[in-house]
Coordinates of N, CA and C in Angstrom, one line a residue:
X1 N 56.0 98.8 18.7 CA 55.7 99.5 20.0 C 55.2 98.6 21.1
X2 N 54.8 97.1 20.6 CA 54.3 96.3 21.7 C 55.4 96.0 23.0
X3 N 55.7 95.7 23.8 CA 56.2 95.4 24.7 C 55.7 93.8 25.8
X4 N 56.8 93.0 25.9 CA 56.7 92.0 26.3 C 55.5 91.2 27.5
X5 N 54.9 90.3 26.8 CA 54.1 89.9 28.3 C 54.4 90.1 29.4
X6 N 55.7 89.3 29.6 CA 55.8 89.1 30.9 C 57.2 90.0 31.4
X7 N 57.4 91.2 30.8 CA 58.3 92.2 31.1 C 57.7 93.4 30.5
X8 N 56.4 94.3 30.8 CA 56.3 95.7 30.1 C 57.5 96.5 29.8
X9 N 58.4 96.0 30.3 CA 59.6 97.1 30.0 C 60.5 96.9 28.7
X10 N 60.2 95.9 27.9 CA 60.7 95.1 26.9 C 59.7 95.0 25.7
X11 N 61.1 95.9 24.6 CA 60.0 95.9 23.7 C 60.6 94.7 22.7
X12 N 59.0 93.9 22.2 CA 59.4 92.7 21.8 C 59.9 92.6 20.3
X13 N 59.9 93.6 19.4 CA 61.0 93.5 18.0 C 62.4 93.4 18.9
X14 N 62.5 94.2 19.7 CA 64.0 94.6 20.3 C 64.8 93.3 20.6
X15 N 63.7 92.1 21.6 CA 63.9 91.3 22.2 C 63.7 90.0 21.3
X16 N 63.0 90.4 20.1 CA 63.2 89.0 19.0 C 64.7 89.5 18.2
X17 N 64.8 90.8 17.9 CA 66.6 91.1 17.5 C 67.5 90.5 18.4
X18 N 67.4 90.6 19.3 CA 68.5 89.8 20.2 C 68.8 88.8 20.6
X19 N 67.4 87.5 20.2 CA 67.4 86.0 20.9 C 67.5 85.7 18.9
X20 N 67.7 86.5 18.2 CA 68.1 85.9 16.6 C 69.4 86.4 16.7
X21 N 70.2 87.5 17.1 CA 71.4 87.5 17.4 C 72.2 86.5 17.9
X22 N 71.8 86.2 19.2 CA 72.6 84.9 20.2 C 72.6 83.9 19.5
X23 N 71.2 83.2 18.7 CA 71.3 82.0 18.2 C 72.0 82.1 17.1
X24 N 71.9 82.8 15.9 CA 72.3 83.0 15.1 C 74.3 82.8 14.9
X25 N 74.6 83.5 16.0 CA 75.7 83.7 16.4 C 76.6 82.8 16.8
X26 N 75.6 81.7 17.7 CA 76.1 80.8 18.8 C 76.7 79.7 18.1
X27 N 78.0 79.2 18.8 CA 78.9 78.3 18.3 C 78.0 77.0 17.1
X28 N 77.8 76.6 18.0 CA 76.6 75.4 17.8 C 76.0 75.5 16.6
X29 N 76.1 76.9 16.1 CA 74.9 77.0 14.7 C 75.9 77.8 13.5
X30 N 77.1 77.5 14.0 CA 78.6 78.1 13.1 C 78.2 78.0 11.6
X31 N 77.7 76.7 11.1 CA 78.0 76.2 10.3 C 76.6 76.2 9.6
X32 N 75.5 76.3 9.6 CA 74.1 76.1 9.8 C 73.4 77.5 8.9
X33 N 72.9 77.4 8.0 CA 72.2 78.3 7.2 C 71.2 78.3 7.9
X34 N 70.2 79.0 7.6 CA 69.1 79.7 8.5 C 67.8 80.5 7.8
X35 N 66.8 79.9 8.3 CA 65.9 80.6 7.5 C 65.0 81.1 8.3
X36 N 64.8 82.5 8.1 CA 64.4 83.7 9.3 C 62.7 83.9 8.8
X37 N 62.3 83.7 9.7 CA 60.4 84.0 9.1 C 60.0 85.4 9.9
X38 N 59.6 86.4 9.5 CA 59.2 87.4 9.9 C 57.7 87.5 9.6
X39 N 57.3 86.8 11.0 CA 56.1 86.7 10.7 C 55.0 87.7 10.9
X40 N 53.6 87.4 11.2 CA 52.5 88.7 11.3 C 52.3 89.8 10.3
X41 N 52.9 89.3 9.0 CA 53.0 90.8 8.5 C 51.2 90.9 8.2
X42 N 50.3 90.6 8.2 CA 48.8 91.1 8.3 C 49.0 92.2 9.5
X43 N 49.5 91.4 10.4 CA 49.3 92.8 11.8 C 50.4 93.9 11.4
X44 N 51.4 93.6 10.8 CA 52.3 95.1 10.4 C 51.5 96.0 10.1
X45 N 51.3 95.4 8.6 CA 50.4 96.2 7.6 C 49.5 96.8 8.0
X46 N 48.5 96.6 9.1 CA 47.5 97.3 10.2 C 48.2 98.1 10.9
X47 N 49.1 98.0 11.4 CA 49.8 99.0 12.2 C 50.7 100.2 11.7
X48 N 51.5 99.5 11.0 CA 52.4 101.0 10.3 C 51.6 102.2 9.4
X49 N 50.8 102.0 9.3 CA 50.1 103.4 9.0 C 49.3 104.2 9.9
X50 N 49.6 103.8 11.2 CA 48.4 104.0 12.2 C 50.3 104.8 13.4
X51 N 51.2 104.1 12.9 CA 52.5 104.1 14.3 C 53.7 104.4 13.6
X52 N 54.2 105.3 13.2 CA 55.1 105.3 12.3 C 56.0 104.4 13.3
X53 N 57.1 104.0 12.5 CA 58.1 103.0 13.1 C 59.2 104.1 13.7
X54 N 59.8 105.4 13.3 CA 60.8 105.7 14.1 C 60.4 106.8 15.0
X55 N 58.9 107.0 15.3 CA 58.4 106.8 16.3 C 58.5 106.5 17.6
X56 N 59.3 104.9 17.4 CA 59.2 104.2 18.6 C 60.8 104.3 19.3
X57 N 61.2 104.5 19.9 CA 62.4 104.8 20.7 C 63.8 104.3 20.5
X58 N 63.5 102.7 19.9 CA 64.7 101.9 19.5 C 64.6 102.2 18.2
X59 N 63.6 102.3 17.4 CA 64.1 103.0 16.1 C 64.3 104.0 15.7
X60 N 64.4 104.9 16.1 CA 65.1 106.5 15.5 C 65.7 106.0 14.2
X61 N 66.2 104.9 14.1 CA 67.4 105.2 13.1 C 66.4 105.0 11.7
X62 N 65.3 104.1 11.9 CA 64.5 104.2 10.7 C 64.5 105.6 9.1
X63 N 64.9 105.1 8.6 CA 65.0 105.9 7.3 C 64.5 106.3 6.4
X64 N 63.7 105.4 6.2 CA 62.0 105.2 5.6 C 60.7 106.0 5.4
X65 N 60.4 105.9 4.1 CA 58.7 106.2 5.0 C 58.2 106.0 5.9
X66 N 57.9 106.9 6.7 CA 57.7 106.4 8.3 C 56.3 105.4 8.4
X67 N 55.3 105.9 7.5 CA 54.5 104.7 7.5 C 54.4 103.7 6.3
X68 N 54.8 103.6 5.8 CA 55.0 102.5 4.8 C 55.4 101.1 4.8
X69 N 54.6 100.2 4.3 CA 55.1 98.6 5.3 C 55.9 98.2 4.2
X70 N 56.3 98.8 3.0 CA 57.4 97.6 2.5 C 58.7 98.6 2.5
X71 N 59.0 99.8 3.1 CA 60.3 100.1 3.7 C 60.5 99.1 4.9
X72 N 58.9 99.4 5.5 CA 59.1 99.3 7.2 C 59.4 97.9 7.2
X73 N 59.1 96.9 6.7 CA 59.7 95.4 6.2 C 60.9 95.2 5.7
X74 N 61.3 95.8 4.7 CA 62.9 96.0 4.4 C 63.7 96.8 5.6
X75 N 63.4 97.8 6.4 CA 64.7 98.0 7.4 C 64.4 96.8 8.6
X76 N 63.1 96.3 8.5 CA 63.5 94.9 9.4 C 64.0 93.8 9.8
X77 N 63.7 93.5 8.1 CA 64.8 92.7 7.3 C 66.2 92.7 7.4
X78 N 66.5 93.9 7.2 CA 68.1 94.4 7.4 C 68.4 94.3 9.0
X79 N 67.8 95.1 9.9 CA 67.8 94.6 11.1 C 68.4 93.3 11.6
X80 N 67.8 92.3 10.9 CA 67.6 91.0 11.3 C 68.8 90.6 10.6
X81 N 69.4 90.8 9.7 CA 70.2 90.1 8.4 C 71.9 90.8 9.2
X82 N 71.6 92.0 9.7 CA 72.9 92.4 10.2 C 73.3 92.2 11.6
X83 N 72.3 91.3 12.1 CA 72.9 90.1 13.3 C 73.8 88.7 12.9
X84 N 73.5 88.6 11.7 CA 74.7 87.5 11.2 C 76.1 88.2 11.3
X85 N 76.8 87.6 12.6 CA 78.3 88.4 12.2 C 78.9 86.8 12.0
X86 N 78.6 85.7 11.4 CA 79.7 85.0 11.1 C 79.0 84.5 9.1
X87 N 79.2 85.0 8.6 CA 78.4 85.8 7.2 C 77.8 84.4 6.6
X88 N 76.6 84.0 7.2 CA 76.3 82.5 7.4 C 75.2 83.2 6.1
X89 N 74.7 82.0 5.3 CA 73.5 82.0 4.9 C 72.3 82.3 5.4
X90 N 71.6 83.5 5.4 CA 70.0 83.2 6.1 C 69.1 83.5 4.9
X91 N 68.2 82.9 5.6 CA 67.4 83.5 4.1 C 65.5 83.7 4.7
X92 N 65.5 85.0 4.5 CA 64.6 85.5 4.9 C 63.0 85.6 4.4
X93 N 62.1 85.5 4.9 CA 60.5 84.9 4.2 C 59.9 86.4 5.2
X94 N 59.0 86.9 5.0 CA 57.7 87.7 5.7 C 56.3 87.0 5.2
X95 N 55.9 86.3 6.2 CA 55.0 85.2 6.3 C 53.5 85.8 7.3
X96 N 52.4 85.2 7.2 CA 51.5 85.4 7.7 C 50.6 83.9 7.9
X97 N 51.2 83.4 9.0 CA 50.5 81.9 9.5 C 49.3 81.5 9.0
X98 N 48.4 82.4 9.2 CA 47.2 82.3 8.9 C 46.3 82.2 7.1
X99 N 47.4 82.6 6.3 CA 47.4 82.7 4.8 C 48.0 81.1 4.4
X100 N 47.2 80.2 4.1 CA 47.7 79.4 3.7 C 48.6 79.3 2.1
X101 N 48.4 79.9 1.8 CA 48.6 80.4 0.1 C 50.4 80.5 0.4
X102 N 50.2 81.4 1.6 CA 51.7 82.0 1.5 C 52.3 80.8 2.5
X103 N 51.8 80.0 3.1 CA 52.9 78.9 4.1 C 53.2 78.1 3.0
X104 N 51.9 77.7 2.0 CA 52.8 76.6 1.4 C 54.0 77.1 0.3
X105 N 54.0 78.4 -0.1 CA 55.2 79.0 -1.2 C 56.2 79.1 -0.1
X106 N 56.2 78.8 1.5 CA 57.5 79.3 1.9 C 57.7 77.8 2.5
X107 N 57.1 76.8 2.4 CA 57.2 75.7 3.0 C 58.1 74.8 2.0
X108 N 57.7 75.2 0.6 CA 58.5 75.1 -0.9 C 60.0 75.4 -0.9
X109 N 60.1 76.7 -0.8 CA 61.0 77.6 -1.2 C 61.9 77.2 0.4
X110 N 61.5 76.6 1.9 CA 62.3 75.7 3.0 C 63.0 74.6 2.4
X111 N 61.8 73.9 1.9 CA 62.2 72.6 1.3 C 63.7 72.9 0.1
X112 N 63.6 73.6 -0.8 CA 64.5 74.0 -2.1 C 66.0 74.3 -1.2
X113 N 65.7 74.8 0.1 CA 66.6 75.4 0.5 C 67.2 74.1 1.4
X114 N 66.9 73.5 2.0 CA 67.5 72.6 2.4 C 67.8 71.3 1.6
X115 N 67.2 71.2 0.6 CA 68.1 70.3 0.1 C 69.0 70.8 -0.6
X116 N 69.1 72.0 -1.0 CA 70.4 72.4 -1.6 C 71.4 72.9 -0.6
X117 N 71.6 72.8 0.5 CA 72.2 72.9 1.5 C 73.0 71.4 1.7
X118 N 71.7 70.0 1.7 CA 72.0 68.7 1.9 C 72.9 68.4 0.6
X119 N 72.6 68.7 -0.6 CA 73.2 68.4 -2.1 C 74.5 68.9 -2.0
X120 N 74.8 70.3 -1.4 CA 76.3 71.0 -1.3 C 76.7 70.5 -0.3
X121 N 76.5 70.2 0.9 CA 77.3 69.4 2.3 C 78.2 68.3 1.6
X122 N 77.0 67.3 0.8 CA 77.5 66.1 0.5 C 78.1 65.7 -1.0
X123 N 78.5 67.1 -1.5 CA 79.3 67.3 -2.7 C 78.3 67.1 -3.7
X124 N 77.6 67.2 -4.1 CA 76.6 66.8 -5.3 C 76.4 68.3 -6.1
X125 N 76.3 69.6 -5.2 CA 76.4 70.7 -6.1 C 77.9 71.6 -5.5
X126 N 78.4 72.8 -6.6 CA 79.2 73.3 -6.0 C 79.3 75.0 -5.1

């Protein structure tokens, strides 16, 4: 339900769905697996029980427990996953910067992913 700094009129999930659409999309990154960090989930988890999600005006379509943060994380997820229209690899993390515990399991699990990306590019797996 936050809305953008420097546009009140713009709500910013709305506006991070659409600049991961364009990129995601864009010629340039045709070929390019992608790994989507959905971050702040400390501040979700604070909030979805306080705001239900379909609630907020762009979500109606929410289907979920309205306050529950691991639907409310899975239809975001999905959200996000059904902006890939060229059926690219992404691969999705819900991260929280500030937990080190969890940057280094997804800094791991980056690493595994790109070199098995580098290993299949350059014929080594299939």
């Amino acid at each position: 339900d936050q809305m953008l700094f420097e546009d009140d009129h713009t709500n910013r999930m709305v506006e991070a769905l659409t600049l991961f659409e364009d990129i995601c999309n864009n010629r340039w990154f045709e070929d390019t697996a992608m790994i989507l960090f959905l971050n702040k989930r400390d501040l979700f988890a604070e909030k979805v029980p306080r705001k239900a999600i379909n609630s907020v005006v762009h979500f109606t379509d929410y289907q979920g427990d309205p306050n529950d943060y691991d639907d409310g994380v899975a239809y975001f997820k999905s959200k996000f996953l059904a902006c890939n229209q060229k059926d690219k690899d992404i691969y999705p993390h819900v991260t929280c910067a500030t937990d080190t515990n969890n940057v280094e399991v997804v800094f791991k699990a980056c690493k595994e992913i790109i070199l098995k990306e580098n290993l299949g590019n350059n014929g080594f797996m299939s």
